[in-house]
Short mmCIF file of C-alpha atoms in Angstrom, two decimals:
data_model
loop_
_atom_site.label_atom_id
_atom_site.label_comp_id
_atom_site.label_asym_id
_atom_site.label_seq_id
_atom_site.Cartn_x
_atom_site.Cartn_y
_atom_site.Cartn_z
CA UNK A 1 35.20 24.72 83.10
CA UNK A 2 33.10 24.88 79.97
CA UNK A 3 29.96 27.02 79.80
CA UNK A 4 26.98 25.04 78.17
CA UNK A 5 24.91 27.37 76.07
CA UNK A 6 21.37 26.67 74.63
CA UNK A 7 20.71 27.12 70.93
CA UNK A 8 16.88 28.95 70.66
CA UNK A 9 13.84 27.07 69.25
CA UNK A 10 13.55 27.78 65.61
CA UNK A 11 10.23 29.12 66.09
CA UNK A 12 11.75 32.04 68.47
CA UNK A 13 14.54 32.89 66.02
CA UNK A 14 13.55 36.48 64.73
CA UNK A 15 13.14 36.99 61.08
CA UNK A 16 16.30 38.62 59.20
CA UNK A 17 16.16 42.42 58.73
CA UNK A 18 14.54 42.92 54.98
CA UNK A 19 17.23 44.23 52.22
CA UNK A 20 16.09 46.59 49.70
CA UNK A 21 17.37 45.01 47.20
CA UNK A 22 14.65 46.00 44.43
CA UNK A 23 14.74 49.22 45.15
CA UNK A 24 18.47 49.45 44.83
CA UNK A 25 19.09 48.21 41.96
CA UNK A 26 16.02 50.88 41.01
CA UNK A 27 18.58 53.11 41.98
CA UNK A 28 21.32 51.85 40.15
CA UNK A 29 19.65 51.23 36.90
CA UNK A 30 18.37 55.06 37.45
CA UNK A 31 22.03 56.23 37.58
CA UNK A 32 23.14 53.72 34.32
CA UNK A 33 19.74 54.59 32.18
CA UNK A 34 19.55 58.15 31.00
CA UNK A 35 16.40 59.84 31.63
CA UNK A 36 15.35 60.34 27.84
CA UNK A 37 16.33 56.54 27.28
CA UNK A 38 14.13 55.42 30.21
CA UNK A 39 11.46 57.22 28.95
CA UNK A 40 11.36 55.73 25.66
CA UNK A 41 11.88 52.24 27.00
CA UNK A 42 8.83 53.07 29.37
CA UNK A 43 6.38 53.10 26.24
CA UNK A 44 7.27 49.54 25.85
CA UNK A 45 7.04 47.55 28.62
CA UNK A 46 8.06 44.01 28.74
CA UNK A 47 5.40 41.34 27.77
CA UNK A 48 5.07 38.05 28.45
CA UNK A 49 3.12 35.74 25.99
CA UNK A 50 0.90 32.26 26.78
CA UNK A 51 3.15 29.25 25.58
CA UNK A 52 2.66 28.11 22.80
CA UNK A 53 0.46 25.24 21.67
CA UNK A 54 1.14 22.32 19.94
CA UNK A 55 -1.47 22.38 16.09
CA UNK A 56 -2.88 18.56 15.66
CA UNK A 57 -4.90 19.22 12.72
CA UNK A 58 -8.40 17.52 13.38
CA UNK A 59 -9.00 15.02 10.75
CA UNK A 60 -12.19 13.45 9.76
CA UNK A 61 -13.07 9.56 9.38
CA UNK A 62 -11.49 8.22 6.11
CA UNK A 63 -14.59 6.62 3.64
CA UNK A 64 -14.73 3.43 3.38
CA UNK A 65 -15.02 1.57 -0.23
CA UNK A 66 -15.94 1.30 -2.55
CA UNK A 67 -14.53 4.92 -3.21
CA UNK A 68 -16.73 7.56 -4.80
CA UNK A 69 -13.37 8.37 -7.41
CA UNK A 70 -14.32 6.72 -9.84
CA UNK A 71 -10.92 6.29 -11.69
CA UNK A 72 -9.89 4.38 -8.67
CA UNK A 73 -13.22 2.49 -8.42
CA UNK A 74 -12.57 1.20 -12.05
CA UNK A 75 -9.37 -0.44 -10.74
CA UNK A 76 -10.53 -1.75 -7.64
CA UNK A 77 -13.50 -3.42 -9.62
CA UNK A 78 -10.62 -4.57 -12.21
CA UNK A 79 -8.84 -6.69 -9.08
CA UNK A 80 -12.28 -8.10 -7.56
CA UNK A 81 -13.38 -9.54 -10.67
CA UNK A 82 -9.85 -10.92 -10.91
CA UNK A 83 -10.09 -12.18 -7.30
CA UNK A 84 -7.61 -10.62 -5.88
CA UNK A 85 -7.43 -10.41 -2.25
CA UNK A 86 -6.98 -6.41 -1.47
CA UNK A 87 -7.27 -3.83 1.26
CA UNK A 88 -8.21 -0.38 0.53
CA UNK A 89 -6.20 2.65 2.34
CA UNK A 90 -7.64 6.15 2.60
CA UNK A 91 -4.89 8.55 1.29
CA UNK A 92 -5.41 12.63 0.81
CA UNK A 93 -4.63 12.83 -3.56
CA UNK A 94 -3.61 16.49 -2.46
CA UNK A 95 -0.45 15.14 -0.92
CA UNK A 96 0.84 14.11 -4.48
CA UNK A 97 3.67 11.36 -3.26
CA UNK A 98 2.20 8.64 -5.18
CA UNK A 99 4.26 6.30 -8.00
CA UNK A 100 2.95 8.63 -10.60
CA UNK A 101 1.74 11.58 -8.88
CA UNK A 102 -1.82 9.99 -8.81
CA UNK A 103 -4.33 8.15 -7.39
CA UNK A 104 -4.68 5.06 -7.26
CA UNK A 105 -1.64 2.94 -6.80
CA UNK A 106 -0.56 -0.18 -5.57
CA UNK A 107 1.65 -1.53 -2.60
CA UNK A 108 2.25 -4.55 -3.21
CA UNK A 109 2.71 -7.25 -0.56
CA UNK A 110 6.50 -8.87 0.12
CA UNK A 111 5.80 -11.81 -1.50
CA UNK A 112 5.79 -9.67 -4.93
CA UNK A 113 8.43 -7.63 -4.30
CA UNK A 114 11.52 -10.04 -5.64
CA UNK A 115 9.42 -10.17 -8.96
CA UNK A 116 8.83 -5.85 -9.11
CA UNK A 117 11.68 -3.48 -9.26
CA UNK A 118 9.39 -1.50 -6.61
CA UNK A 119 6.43 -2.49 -4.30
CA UNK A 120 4.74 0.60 -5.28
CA UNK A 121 2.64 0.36 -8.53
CA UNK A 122 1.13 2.81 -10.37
CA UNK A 123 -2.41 2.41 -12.48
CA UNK A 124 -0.46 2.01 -15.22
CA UNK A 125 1.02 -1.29 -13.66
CA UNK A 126 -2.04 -2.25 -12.85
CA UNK A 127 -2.82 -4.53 -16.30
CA UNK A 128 0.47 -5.91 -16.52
CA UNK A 129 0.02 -7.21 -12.65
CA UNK A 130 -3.58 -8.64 -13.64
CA UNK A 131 -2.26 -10.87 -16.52
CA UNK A 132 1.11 -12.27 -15.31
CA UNK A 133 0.20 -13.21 -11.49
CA UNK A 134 -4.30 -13.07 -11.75
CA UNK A 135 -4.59 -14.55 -15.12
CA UNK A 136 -8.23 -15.52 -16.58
CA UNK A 137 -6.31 -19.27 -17.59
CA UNK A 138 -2.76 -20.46 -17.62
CA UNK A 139 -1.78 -21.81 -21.15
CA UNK A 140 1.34 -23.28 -19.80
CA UNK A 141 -0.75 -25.80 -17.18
CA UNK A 142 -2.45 -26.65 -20.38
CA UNK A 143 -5.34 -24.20 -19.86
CA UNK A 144 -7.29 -23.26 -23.19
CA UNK A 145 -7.94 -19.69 -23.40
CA UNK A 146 -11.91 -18.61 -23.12
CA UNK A 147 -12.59 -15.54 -24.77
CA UNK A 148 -14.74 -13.27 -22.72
CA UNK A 149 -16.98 -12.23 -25.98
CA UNK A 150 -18.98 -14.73 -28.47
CA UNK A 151 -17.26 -13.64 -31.13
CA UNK A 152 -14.15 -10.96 -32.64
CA UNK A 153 -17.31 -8.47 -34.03
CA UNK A 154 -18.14 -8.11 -30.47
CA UNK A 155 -14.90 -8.08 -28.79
CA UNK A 156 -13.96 -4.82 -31.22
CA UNK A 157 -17.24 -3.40 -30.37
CA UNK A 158 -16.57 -3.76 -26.62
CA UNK A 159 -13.39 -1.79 -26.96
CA UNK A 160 -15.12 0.95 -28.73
CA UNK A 161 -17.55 1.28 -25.45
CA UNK A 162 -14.90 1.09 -23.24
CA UNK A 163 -13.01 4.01 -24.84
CA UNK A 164 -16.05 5.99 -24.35
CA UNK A 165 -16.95 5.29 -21.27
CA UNK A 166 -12.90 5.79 -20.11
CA UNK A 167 -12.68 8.92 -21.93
CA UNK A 168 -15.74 11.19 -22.47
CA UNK A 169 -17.90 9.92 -19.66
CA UNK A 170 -15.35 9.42 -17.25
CA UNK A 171 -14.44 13.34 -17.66
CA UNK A 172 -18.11 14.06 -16.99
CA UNK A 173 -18.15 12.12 -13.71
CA UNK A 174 -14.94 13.68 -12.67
CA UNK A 175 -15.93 17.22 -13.27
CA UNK A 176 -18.97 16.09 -10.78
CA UNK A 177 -16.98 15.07 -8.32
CA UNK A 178 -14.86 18.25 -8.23
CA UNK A 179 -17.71 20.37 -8.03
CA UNK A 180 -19.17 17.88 -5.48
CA UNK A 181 -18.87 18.82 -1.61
CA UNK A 182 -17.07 15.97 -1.14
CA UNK A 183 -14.06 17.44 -2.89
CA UNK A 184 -14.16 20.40 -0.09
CA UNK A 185 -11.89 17.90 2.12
CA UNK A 186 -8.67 19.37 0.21
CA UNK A 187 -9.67 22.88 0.29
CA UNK A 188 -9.56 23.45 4.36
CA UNK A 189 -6.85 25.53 5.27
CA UNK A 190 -8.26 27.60 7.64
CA UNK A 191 -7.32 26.33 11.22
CA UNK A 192 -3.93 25.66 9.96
CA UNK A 193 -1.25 27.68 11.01
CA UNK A 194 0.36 30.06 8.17
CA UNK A 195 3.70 27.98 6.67
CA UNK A 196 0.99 24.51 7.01
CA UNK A 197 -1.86 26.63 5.28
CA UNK A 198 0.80 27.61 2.46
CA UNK A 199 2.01 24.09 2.09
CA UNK A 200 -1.47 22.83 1.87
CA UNK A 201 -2.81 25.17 -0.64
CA UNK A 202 0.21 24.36 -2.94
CA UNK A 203 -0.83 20.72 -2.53
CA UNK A 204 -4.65 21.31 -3.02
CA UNK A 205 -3.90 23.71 -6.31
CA UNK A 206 -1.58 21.06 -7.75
CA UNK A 207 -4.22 18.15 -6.91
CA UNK A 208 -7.12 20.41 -8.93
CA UNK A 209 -4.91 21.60 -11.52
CA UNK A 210 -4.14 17.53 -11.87
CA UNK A 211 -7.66 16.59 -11.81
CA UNK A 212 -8.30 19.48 -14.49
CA UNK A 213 -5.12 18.11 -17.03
CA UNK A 214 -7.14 14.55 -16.60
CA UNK A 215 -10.45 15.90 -17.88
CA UNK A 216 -9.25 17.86 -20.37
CA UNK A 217 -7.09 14.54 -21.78
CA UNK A 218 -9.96 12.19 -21.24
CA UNK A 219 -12.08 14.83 -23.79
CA UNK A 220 -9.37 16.99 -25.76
CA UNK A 221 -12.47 18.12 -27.67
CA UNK A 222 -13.79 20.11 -24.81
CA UNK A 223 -10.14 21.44 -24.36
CA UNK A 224 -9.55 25.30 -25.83
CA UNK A 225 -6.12 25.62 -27.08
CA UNK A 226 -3.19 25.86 -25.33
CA UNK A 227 -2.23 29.39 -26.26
CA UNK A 228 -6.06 30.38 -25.88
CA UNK A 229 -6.26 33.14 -23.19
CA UNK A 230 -8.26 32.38 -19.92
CA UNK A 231 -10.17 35.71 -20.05
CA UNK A 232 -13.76 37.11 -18.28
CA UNK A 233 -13.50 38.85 -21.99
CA UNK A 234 -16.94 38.16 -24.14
CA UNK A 235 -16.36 35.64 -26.93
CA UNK A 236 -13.82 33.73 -24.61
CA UNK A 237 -14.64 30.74 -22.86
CA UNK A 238 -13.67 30.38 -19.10
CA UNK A 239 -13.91 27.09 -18.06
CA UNK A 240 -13.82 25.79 -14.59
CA UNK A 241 -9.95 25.95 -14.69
CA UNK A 242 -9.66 29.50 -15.23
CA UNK A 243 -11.32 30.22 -11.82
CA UNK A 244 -8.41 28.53 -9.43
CA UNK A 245 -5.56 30.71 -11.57
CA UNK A 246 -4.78 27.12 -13.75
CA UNK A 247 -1.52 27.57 -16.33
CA UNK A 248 -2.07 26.14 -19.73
CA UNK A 249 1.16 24.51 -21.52
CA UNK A 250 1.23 21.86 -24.44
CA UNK A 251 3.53 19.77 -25.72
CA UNK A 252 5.51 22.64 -27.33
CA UNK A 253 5.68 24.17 -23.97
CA UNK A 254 9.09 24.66 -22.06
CA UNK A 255 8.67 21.91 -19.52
CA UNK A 256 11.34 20.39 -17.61
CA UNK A 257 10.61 16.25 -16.71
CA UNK A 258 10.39 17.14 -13.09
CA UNK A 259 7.22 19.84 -14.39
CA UNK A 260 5.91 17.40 -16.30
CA UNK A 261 6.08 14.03 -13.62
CA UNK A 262 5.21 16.81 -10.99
CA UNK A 263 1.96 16.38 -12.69
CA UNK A 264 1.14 13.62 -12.64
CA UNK A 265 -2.04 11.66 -14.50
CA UNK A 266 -2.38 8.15 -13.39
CA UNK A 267 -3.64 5.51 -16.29
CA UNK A 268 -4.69 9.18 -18.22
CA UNK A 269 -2.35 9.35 -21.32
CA UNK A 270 -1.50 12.63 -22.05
CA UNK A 271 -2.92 14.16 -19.23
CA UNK A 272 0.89 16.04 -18.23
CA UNK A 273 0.60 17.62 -21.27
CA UNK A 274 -2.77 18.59 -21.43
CA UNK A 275 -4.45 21.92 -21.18
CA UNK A 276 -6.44 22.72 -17.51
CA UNK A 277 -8.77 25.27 -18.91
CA UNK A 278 -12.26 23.13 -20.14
CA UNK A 279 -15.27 23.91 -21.27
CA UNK A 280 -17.63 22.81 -18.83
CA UNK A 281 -20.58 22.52 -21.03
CA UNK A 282 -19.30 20.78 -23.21
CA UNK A 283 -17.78 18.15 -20.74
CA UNK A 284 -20.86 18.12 -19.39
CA UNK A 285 -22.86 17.61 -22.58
CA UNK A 286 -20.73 15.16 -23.98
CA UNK A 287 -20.60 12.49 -21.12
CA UNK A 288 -24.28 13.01 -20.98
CA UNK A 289 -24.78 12.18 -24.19
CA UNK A 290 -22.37 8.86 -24.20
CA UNK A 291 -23.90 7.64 -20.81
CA UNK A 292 -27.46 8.18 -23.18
CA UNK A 293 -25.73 6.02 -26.07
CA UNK A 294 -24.65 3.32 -23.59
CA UNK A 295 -28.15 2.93 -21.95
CA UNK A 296 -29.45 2.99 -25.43
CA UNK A 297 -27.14 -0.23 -26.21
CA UNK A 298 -27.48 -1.96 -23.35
CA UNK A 299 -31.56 -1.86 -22.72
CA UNK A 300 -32.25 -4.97 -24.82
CA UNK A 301 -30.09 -7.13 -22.69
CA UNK A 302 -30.63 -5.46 -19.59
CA UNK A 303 -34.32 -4.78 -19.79
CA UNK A 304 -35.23 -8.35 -19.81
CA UNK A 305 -36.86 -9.27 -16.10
CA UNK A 306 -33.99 -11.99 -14.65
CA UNK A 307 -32.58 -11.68 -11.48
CA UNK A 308 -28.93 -13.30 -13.04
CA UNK A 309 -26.77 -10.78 -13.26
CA UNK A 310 -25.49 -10.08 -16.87
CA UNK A 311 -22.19 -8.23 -18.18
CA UNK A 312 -22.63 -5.94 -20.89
CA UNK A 313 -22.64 -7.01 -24.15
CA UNK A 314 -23.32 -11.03 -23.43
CA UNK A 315 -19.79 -11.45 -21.83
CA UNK A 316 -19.67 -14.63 -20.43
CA UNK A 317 -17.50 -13.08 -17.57
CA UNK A 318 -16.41 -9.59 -16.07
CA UNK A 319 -14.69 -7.43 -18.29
CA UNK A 320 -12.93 -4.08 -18.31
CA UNK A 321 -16.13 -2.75 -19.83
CA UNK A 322 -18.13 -3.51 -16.94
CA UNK A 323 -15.47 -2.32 -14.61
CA UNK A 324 -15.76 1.15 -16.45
CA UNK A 325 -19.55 1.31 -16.63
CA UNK A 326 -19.93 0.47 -12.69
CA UNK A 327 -17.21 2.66 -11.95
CA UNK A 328 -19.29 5.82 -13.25
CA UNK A 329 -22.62 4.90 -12.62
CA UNK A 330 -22.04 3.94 -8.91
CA UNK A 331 -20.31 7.27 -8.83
CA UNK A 332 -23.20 9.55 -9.89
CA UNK A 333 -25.48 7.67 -8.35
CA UNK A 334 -23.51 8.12 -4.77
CA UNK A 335 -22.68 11.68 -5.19
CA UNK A 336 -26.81 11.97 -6.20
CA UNK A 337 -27.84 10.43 -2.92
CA UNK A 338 -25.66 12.83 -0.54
CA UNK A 339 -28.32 15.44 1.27
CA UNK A 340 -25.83 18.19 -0.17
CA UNK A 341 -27.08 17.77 -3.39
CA UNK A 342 -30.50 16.55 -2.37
CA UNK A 343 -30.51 19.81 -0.53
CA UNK A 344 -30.25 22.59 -3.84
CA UNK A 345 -29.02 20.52 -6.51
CA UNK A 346 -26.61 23.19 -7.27
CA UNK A 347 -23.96 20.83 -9.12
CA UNK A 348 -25.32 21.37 -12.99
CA UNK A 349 -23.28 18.61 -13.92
CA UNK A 350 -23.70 15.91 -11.43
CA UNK A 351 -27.52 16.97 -12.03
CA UNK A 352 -27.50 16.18 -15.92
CA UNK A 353 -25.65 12.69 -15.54
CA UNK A 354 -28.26 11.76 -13.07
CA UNK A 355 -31.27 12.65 -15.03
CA UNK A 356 -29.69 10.43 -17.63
CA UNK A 357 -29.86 7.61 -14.77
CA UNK A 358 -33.70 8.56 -14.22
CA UNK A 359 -34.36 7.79 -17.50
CA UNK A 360 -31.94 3.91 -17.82
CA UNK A 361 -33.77 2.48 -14.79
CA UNK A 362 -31.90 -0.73 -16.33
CA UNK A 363 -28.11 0.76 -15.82
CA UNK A 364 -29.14 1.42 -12.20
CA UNK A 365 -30.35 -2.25 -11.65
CA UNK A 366 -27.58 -3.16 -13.07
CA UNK A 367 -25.03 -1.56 -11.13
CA UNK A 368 -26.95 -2.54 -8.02
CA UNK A 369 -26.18 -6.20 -8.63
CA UNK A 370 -22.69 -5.43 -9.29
CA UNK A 371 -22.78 -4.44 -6.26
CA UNK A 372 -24.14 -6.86 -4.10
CA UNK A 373 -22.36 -9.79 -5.88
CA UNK A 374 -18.85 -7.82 -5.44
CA UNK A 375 -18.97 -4.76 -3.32
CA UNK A 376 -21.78 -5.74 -0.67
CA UNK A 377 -20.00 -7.86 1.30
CA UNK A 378 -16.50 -6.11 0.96
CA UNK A 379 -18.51 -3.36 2.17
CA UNK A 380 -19.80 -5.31 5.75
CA UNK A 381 -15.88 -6.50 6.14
#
């Protein structure tokens, strides 16, 4: 006969007996440690850091167009008064991955792409795009050829403008953005952690020292040369360069092509091989003084009360040479009306262009109907 035997209720089952097993192994580690060595190791106890966290860099709104470079404002002009149907993508210049190492550039659409050995264009490219797929006429439909100017006296003087306003005045305006707030965006390294704040400051000297190589091509005259020493010594001249530790090299420099394409330039010949220390006066002084000469040349024709708008020089449509002028004077003009400036005024030359402005009411008008016949309502889109 079996016994039956009832198993407890779980709540009356009594608790094991505790086992010391902390204070054991104490023990043991007591008898394995040496005295002196536990000791030392006491002076450093174990800690335990917070996890890490993930960096997402904060990044701010890109602008919207037109853009306030005014090298890439030039080309974007260039394409509307071709007609060509564009979008316009914010990219950081300071990350330097662009066809030529410069902004702006192209990507071009698939439908192009069997006709291009790459769908990336640079400025450069930009011209030979414009006249083989957005031509003014088509001589082989049978098209005759309308010259943009009344006659070839004007057409050569036209050139002449537009070489001064590409190279001398351009340099001004881009020295005035660089001192302008606006270019602050590539200097913010701080909340970056240390390999990302290296990286970027590599990327932000290279875009300056590119930006510096552009001016000083665009006016060699206000360029020292190369072997000139970037000194605080008197009788040297330290240009803006010479304060964010710039090289200088020349053509008979040592250069590998990877230096040299490393540097970039854009639609600036020479600019690779050009020195980055400048004179900023004379930069300064000199687009000053051609953005006087143009105003001077233009107030006839632009002075006259109509509401039409008129290209420069009597063209009878949109040329290069109003591509160039808008390109500047809209750029002045926008850095001008930021409260930064408004604020102190502190940027000597974005101050001197504008006073030119004050006094060639006429260029502003002017640029203001660009504007609202091409920009205005690219702008609301």
């Amino acid at each position: 006969m079996s016994a039956t035997h009832d198993y407890p209720e779980l709540e009356n089952i009594p608790p094991a007996s505790p086992r010391s097993t902390l204070a054991s192994s104490d023990a043991k580690r007591s008898r394995l440690v040496p005295k002196r060595a536990a000791a030392i190791f006491s002076t450093f106890p174990l800690h335990t850091y917070p996890p890490a966290k993930a960096y997402s860099p904060t990044t701010s709104a890109p602008p919207v167009k037109p853009t306030i470079d005014p090298i890439a404002l030039r080309w974007q002009m260039e394409l509307l008064f071709h007609g060509v149907d564009f979008e316009v993508r914010f990219i950081d210049p300071s990350h330097n991955w662009s066809p030529a190492k410069s902004m702006p550039f192209l990507h071009l659409p698939p439908r192009f792409r069997s006709d291009t050995p790459s769908s990336l264009l640079s400025a450069t490219e930009i011209p030979h795009l414009i006249d083989n797929f957005y031509p003014v006429s088509r001589p082989e439909l049978g098209e005759k050829e309308a010259s943009a100017w009344e006659d070839a006296a004007t057409k050569l003087e036209a050139r002449s403008w537009q070489s001064l306003v590409r190279g001398r005045i351009m340099a001004g305006v881009l020295l005035a953005m660089l001192l302008s707030p606006q270019s602050a965006v590539y200097s913010r390294t701080d909340s970056q952690p240390y390999l990302s704040s290296l990286l970027s400051a590599h990327l932000q000297n290279s875009f300056f020292d590119q930006q510096l190589r552009r001016i000083s091509a665009l006016n060699p005259s206000a360029s020292p040369s190369w072997a000139q020493p970037t000194t605080a010594l008197p009788g040297w001249e330290v240009g803006f360069l010479g304060w964010i530790g710039a090289k200088t090299a020349s053509a008979a420099s040592p250069l590998s092509t990877a230096d040299l394409d490393s540097r970039g330039g854009g639609d600036t010949p020479g600019a690779a091989l050009a020195s980055p220390s400048v004179d900023q006066d004379k930069v300064v002084a000199d687009a000053a003084e051609g953005l006087r000469a143009l105003a001077a040349r233009t107030r006839a024709q632009l002075s006259a009360t109509s509401s039409e708008l008129q290209f420069l020089l009597g063209a009878q449509r949109p040329t290069s040479l109003d591509a160039l002028a808008f390109s500047v004077i809209h750029t002045v003009l926008t850095l001008a009306a930021t409260p930064q400036f408004q604020a102190n005024g502190s940027n000597e030359p974005l101050r001197k262009l504008k006073e030119v402005l004050d006094e060639s009411s006429w260029l502003v008008t002017w640029s203001k109907k660009i504007w609202k016949k091409y920009v205005k309502d690219l702008d609301r889109a």
